[in-house]
Short mmCIF file of C-alpha atoms in Angstrom, two decimals:
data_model
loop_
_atom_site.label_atom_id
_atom_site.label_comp_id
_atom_site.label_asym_id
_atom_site.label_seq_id
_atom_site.Cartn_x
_atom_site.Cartn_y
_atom_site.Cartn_z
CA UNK L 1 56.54 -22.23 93.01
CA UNK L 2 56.34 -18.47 91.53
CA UNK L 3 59.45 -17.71 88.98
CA UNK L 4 61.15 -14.77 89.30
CA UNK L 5 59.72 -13.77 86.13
CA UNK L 6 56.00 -14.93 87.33
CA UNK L 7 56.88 -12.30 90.19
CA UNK L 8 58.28 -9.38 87.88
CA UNK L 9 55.34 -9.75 86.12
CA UNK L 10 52.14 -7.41 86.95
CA UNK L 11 48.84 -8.90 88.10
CA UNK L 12 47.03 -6.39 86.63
CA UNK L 13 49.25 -4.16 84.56
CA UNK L 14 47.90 -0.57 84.36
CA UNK L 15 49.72 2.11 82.01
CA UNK L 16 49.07 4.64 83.75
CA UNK L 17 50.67 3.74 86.88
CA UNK L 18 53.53 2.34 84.30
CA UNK L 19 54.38 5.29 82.62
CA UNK L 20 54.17 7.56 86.17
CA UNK L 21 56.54 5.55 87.29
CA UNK L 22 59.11 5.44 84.35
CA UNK L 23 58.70 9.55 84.14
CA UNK L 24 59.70 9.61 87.74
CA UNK L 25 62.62 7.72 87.55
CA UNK L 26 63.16 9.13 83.63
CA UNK L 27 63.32 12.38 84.84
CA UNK L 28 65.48 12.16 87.97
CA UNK L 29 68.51 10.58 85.91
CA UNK L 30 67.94 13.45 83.42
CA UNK L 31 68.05 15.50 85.87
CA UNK L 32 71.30 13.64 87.19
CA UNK L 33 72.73 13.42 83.24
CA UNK L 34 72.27 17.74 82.78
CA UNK L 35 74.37 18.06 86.56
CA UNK L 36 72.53 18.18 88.97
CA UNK L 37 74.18 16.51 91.75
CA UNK L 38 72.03 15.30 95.10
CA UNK L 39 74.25 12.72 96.70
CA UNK L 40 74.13 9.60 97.04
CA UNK L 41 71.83 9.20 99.74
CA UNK L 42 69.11 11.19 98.31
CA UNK L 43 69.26 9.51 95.34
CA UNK L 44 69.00 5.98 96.77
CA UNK L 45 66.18 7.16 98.58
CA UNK L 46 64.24 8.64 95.65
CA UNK L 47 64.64 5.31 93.44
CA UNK L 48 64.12 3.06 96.64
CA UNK L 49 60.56 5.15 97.42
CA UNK L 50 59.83 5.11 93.53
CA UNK L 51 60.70 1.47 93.59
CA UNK L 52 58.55 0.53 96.42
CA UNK L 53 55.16 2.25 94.90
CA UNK L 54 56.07 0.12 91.62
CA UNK L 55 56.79 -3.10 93.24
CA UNK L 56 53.45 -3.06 95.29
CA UNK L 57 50.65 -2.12 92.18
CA UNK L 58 53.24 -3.30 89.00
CA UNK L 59 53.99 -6.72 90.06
CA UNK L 60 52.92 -10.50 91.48
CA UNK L 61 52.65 -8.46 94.77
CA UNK L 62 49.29 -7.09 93.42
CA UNK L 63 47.91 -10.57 93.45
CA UNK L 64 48.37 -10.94 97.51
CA UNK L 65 47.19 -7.34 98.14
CA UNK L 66 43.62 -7.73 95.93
CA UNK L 67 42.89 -11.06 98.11
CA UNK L 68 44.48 -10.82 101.21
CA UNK L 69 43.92 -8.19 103.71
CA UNK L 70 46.98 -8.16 105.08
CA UNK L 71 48.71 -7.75 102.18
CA UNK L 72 46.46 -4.77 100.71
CA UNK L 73 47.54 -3.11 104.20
CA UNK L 74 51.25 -3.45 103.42
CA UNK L 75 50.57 -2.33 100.14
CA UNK L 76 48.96 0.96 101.19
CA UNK L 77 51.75 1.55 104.10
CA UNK L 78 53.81 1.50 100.79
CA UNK L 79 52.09 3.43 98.92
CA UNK L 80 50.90 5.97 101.47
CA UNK L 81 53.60 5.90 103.55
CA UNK L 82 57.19 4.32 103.03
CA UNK L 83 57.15 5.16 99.16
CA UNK L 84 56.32 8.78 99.04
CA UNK L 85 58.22 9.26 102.62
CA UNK L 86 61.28 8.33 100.70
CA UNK L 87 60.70 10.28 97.71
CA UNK L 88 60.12 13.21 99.74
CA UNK L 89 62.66 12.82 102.27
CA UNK L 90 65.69 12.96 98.99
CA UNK L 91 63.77 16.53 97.90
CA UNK L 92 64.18 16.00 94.51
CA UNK L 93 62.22 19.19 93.05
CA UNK L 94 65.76 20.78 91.80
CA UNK L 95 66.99 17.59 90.37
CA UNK L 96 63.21 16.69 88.85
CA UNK L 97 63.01 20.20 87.35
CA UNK L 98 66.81 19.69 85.98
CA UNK L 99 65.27 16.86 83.98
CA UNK L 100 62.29 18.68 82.66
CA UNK L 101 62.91 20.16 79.09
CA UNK L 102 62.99 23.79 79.52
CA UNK L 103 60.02 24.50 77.07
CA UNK L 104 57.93 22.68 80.04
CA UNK L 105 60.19 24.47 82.65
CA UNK L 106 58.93 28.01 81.02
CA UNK L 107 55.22 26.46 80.96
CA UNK L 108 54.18 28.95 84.18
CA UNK L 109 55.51 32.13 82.74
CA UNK L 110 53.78 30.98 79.17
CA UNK L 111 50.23 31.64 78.01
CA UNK L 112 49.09 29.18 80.60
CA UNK L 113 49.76 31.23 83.12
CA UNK L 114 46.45 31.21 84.52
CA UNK L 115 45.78 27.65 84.91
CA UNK L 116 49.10 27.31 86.83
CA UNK L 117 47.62 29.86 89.25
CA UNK L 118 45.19 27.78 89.35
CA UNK L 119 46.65 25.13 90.54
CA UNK L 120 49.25 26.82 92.79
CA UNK L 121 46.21 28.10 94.98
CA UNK L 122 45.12 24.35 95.14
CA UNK L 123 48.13 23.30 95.89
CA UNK L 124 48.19 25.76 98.54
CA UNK L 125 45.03 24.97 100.15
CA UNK L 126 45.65 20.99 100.27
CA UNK L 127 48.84 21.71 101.99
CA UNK L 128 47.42 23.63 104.67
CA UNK L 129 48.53 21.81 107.48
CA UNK L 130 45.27 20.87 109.09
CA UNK L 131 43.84 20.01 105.78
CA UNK L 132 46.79 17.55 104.65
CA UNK L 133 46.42 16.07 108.36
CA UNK L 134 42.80 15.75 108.24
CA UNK L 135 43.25 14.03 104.18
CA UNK L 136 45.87 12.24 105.20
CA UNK L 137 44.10 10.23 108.06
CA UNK L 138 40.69 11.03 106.33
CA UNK L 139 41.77 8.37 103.00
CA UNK L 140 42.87 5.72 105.30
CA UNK L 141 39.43 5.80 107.24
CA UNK L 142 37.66 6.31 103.82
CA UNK L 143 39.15 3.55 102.20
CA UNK L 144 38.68 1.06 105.22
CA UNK L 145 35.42 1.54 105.91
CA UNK L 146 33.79 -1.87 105.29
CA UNK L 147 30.94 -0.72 102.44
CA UNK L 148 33.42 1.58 100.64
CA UNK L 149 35.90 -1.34 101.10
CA UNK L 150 33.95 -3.73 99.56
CA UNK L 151 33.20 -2.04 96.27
CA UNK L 152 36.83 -0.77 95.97
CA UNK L 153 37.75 -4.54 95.93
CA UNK L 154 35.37 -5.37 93.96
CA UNK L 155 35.62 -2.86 90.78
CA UNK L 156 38.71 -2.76 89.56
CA UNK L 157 38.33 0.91 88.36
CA UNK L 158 37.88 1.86 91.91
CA UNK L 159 40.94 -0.24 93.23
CA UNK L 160 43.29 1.83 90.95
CA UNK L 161 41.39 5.03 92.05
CA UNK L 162 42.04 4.13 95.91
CA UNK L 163 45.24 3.56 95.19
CA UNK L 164 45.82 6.81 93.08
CA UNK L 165 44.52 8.99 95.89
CA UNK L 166 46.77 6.93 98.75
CA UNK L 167 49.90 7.91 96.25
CA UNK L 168 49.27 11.13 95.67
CA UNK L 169 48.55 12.12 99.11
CA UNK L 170 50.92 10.42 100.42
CA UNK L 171 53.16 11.92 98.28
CA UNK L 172 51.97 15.18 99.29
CA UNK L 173 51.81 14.71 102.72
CA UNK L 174 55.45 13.85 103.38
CA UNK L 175 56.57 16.64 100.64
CA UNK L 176 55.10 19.11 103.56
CA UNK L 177 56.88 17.39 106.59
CA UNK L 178 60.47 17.08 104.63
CA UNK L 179 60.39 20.09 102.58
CA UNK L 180 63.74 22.30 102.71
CA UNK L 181 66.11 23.82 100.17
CA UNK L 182 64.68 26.62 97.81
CA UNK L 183 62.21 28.37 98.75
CA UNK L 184 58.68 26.91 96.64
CA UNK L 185 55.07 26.61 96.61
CA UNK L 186 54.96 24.24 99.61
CA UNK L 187 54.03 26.15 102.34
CA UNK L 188 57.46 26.62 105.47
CA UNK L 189 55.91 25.34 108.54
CA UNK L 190 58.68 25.39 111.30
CA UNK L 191 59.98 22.38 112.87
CA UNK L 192 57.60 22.60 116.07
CA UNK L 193 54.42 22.88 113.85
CA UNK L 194 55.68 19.62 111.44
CA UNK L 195 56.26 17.42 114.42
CA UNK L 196 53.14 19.05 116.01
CA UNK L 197 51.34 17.64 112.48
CA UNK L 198 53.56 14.01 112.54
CA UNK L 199 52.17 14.12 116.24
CA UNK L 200 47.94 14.47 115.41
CA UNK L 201 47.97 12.03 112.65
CA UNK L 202 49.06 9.38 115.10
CA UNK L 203 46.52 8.60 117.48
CA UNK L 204 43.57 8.09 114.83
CA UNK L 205 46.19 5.74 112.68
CA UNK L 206 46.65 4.03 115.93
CA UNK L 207 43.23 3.96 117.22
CA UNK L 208 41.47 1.94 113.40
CA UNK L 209 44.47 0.04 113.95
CA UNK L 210 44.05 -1.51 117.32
CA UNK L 211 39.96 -1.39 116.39
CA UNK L 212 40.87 -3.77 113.35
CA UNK L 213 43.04 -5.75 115.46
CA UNK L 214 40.87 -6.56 118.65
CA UNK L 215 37.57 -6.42 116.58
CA UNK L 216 36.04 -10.18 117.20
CA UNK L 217 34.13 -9.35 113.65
CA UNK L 218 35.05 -10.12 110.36
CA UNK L 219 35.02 -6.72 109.41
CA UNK L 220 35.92 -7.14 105.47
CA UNK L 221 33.99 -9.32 103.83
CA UNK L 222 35.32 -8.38 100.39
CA UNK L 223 37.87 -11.30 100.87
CA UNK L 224 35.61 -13.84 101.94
CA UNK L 225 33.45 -13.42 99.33
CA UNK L 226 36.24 -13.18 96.62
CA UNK L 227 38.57 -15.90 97.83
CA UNK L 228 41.73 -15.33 99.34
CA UNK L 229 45.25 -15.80 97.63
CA UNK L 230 46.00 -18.87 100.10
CA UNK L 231 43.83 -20.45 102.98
CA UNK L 232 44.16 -18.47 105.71
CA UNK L 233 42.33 -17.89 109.00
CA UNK L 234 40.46 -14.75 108.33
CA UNK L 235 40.73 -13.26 111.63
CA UNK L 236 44.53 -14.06 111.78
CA UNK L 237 44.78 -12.02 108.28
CA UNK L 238 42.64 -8.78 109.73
CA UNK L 239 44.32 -9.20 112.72
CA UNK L 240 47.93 -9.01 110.91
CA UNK L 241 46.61 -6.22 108.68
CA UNK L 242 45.15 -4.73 111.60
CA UNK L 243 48.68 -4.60 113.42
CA UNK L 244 50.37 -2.99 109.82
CA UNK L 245 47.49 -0.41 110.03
CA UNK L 246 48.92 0.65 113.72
CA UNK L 247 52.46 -0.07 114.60
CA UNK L 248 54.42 0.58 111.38
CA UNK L 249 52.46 3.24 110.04
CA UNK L 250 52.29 5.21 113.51
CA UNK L 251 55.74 4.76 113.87
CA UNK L 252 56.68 6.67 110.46
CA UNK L 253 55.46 9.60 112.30
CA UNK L 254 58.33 9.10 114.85
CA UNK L 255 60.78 8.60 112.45
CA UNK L 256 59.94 11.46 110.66
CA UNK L 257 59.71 13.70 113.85
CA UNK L 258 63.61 12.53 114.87
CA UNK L 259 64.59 13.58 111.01
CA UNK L 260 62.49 17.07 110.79
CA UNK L 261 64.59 17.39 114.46
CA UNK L 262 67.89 16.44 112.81
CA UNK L 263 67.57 18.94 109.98
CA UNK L 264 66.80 21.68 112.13
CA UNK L 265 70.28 20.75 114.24
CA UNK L 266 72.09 20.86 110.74
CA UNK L 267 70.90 23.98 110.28
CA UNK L 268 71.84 25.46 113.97
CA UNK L 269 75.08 23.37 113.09
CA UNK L 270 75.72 25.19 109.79
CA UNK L 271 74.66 28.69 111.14
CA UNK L 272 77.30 28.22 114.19
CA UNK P 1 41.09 28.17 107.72
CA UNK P 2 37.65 26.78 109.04
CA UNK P 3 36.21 27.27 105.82
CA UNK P 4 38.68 25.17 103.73
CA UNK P 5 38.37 22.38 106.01
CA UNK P 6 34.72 22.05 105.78
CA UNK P 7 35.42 22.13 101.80
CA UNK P 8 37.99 19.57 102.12
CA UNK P 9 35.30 17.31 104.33
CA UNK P 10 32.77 17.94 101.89
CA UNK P 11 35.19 16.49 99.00
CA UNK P 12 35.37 13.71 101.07
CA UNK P 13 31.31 13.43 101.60
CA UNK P 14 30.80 13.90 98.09
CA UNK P 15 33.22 10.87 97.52
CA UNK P 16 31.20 8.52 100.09
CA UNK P 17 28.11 9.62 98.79
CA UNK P 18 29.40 8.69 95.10
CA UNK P 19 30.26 5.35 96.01
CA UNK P 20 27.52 4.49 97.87
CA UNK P 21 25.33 4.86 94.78
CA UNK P 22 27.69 2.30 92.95
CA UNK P 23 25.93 -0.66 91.93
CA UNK P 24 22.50 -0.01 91.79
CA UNK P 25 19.83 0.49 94.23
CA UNK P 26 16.94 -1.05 95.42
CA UNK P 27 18.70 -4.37 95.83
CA UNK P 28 18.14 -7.01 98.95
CA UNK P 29 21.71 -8.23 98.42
CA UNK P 30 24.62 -6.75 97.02
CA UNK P 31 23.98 -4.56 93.78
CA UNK P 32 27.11 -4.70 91.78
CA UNK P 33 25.44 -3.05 88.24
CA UNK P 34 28.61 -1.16 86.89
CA UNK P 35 31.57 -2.74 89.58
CA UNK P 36 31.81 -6.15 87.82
CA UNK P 37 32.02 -7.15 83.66
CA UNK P 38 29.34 -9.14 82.27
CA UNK P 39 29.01 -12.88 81.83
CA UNK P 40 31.78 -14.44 79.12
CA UNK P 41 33.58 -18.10 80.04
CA UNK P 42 34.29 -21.22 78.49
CA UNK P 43 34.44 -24.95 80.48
CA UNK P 44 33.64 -28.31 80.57
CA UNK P 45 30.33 -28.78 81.46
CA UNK P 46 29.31 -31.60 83.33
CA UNK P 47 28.41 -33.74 80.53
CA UNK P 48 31.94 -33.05 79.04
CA UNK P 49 30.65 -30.50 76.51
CA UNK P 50 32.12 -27.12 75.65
CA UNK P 51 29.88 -24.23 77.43
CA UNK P 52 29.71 -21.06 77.21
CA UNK P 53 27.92 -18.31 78.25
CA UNK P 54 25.82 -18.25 74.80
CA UNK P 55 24.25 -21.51 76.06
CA UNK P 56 22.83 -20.00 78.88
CA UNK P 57 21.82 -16.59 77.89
CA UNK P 58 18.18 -15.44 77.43
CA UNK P 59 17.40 -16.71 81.51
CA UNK P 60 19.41 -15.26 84.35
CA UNK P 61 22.46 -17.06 85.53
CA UNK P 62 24.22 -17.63 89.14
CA UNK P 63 27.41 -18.50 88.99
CA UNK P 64 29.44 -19.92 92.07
CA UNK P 65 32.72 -20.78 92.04
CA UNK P 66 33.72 -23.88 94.36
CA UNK P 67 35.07 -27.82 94.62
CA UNK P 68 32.86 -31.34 95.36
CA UNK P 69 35.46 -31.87 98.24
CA UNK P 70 34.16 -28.54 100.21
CA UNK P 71 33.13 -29.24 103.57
CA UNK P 72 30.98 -26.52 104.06
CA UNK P 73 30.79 -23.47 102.10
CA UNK P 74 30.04 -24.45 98.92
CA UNK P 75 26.97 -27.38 100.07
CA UNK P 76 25.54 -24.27 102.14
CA UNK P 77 25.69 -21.60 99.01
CA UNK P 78 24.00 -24.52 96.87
CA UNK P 79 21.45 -25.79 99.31
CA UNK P 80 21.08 -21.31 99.76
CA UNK P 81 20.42 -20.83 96.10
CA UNK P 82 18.22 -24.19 95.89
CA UNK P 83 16.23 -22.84 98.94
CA UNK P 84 15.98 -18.86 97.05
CA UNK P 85 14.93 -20.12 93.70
CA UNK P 86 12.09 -22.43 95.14
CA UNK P 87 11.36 -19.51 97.87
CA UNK P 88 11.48 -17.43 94.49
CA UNK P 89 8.31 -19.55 93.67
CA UNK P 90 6.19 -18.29 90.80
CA UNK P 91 7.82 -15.22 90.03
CA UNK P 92 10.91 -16.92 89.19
CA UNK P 93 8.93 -18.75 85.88
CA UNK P 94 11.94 -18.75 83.57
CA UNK P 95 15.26 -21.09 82.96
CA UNK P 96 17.01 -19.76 85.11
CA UNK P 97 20.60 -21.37 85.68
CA UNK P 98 23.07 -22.09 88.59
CA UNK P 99 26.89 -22.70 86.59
CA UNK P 100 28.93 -24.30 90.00
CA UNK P 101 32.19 -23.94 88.27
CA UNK P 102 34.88 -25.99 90.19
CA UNK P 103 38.32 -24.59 90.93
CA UNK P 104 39.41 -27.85 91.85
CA UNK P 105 39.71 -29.73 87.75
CA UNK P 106 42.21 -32.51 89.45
CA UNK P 107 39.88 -34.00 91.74
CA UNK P 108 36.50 -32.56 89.57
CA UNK P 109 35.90 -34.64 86.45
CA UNK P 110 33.10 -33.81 85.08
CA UNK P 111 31.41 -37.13 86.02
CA UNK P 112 31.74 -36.30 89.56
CA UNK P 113 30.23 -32.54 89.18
CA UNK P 114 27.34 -34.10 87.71
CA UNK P 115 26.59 -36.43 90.71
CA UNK P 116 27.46 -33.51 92.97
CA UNK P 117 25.31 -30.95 91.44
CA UNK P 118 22.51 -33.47 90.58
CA UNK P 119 22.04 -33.36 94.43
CA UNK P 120 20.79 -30.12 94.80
CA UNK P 121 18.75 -28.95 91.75
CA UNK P 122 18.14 -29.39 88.50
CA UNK P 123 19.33 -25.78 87.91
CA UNK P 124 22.53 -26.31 89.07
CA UNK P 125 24.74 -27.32 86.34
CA UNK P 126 28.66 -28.24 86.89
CA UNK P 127 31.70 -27.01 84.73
CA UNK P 128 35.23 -26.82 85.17
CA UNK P 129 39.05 -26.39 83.32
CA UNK P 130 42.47 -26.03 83.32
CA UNK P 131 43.67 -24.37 85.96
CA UNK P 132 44.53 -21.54 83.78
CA UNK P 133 40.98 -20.75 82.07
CA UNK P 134 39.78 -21.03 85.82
CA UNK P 135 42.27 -18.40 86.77
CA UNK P 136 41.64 -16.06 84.00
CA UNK P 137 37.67 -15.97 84.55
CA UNK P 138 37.95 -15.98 88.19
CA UNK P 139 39.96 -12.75 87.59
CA UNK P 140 37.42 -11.29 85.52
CA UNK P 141 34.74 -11.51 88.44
CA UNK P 142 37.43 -10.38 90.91
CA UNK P 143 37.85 -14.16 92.76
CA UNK P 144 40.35 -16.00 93.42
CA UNK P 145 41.45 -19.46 94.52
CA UNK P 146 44.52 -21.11 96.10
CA UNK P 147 45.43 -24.57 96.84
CA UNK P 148 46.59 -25.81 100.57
CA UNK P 149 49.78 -28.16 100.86
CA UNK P 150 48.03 -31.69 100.38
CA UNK P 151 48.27 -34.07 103.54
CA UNK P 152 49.64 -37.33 103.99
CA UNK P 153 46.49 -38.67 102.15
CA UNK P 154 46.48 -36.79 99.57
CA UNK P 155 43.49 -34.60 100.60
CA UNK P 156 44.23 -30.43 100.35
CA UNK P 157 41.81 -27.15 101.31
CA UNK P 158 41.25 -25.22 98.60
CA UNK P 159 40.15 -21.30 99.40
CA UNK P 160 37.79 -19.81 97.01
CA UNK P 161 35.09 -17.13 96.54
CA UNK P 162 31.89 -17.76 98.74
CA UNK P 163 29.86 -15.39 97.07
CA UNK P 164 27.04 -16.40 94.05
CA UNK P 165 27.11 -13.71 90.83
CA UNK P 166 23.96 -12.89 89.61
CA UNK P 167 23.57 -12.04 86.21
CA UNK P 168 20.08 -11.01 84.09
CA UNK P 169 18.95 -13.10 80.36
CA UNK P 170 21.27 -10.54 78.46
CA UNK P 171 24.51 -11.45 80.74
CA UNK P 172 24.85 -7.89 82.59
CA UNK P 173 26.33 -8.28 86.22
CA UNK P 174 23.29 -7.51 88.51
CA UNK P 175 23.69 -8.87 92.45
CA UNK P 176 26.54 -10.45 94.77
CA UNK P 177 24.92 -12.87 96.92
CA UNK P 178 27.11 -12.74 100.15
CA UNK P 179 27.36 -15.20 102.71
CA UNK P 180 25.45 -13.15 105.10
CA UNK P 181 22.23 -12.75 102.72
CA UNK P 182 19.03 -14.09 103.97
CA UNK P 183 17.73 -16.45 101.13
CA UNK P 184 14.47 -13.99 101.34
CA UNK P 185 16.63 -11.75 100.36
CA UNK P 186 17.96 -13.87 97.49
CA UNK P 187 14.29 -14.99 96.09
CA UNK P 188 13.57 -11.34 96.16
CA UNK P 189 16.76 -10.05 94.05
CA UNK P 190 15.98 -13.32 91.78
CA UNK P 191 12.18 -12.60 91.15
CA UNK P 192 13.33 -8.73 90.40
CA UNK P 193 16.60 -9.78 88.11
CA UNK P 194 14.31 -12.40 86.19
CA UNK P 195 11.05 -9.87 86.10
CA UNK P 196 13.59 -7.60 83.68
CA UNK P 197 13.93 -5.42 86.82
#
């Protein structure tokens, strides 16, 4: 039987991923401490998303996603989806950049200026609407197709990579869809072109899915030949994380459509 | 708009293409040069000696990760790697070693991996440990193992890798022989790994 502290503990603790996660959650209660003031629900939402993307790479969890397949889905519907949904969904740019020191605030007006262009055109380009679609559904095909798969299980440099690039575009993703408030570098789609967007990425999420699911192949290999955590049938675990890859993670675009909806009645509501 | 998603496709390409080439090339089986550490442990060999991977360095080495009570995998991967290192014939005229390293240390003594391995070659050479060392070097290769609720007789499953890692004389992480290699395939990767190749 696993300890609590056995479970707290990381399988395979990475700094990186550490410290990303302590400056998130550093710099929203600075943010909070200098007066900023998002609510309550926002906030709960920010520290539940951050929480989620920690509990699934920084902890025991780890173990079942690196040898069950199953588990490594839930841990990318985490990471890709639930976690950054939630940070994005409490919009915490003002309280984030309350937090920041202002030496680092003043960093885009200083002498590098340029690189911040830079980036701001990058920025720009990855959220154009078709491209963060065509990313967002591109990584989960990427990353599940069986060669690529296998390697990424295999190296552990590449796991952390995979996961990096589900975080981070998952966290950039769901900025577009709930992004509101000040006016910023995200690009404004309307509400129409957001759900349109929430409504494309569904039927290839869907489709892999149901392919995992119904495929009579072993398709992933990877977990035969490293062991799994327990014994397990291995079709019932690709079928299980072949039912994560398609009902939960199509339904987030739902979810999301109802809430991009329900802001734009708040607004009518507010304007009336 | 066209334009930028064709760039953000070819990002994408560029990424497949990259990871494609990891391992090495030119392999029969699974290529895994660069993915996977090299060759460090320390067990119980079958004799109840310390090994390590000093004692078998200067020959290739295939280690495979398994228990005596398997039903199935782990006599198929061993009668496999018998079958690929005779197959492997003359170009294979070096020391090399199969380490079966059992996962299972409270049924394996090491009196019982010697009759077990004894069976199949006299490559094959039997270790084991606590269950601790076992977890910290199956970690290192990226394998794991688990233990089902024992029955009313005492007899449990026990899940474990199914795949044999090849390594070359100076320890470096060369193949992955899968469960769906041909043992051509296998004497092939052998003669190349023990040619220096």
């Amino acid at each position: 039987m696993i300890t609590l502290v056995e479970w707290l503990r990381p399988w395979e603790p990475s700094v990186p991923v550490f410290l990303a996660c302590l400056l998130a959650a550093g710099l929203y209660v600075a943010g909070l401490m200098r007066g900023a003031s998002p609510g309550f629900w926002p906030a709960l939402s920010y520290f539940t998303g951050v929480g989620l993307m920690y509990a699934v790479t920084q902890t025991h969890y780890d173990y079942f996603s690196q040898y069950l397949f199953s588990a490594h889905r839930l841990q990318h519907l985490m990471l890709h989806h639930l976690g950054p949904f939630l940070v994005a969904l409490a919009m915490p740019a003002t309280v984030l950049a309350a937090g920041l020191p202002a030496a680092v605030r003043r960093l885009p007006q200083g002498p590098m200026a340029p690189l911040f262009r830079v980036l701001r055109v990058v920025y720009r380009m990855v959220q154009q609407p078709f491209i963060a679609g065509f990313l967002f559904v591109g990584f989960i095909y990427f990353w599940l197709t069986p060669d690529i798969h296998f390697d990424a299980m295999l190296s552990i440099d590449l796991y952390w990579f995979m996961n990096w690039t589900m975080a981070i575009d998952g966290l950039l993703f769901w900025w577009l869809i709930f992004e509101r408030g000040g006016k910023g570098v995200t690009p404004r789609l309307s509400p129409g072109r957001r759900i349109l967007l929430l409504a494309l990425i569904m039927p290839p999420q869907i489709a892999l899915g149901a392919y995992i699911t119904f495929s009579g192949q072993n398709l992933f290999e990877i977990y035969d030949v490293c062991g799994r955590a327990f014994p397990i049938d291995p079709m019932l675990d690709q079928q299980i994380g072949g039912l994560i890859t398609w009902i939960p993670a199509a339904m987030m675009s739902v979810v999301a459509a109802i809430i991009v909806l329900a802001f734009r009645l708040e607004k009518d509501h507010e304007k009336a | 708009m066209k334009r930028r998603e064709s760039k953000a496709f070819a990002g994408l390409l560029v990424l497949a293409l990259l990871l494609t080439a990891c391992g090495g090339r030119g392999y029969q089986t699974k290529g895994i040069e660069g993915l996977l550490p090299d060759l460090e442990f320390r067990l119980t060999s079958e004799t109840g000696q310390v090994i390590t991977e000093a004692d078998l360095t200067g020959a290739p080495v295939v280690v495979f990760f398994g228990f005596t009570n398997c039903p199935d995998v782990c006599p198929t991967a061993m009668a496999r790697i018998a079958a690929a290192t005779d197959a492997a014939g003359e170009g294979l005229d070096t020391d090399l070693q199969v380490l079966f390293v059992s996962v299972d240390p409270g049924r394996d003594s090491p009196a019982r991996l010697g009759r077990y391995t004894d069976f199949f070659s006299d490559r094959v050479t039997g270790a084991t440990a606590s269950v601790e060392t076992l977890r910290a070097m199956t970690k290192r290769y990226r394998a794991t193992f688990g233990y089902d609720a024992p029955n009313e007789f005492g007899d449990y499953n026990v899940s474990h890798s199914s795949a044999m890692y090849v390594f070359d004389a100076e320890g470096d992480a060369r193949a992955l022989f899968r469960p769906s290699d041909s043992v051509t395939a296998m004497a092939a990767d052998l003669r190349r790994i023990a040619a220096g190749g």
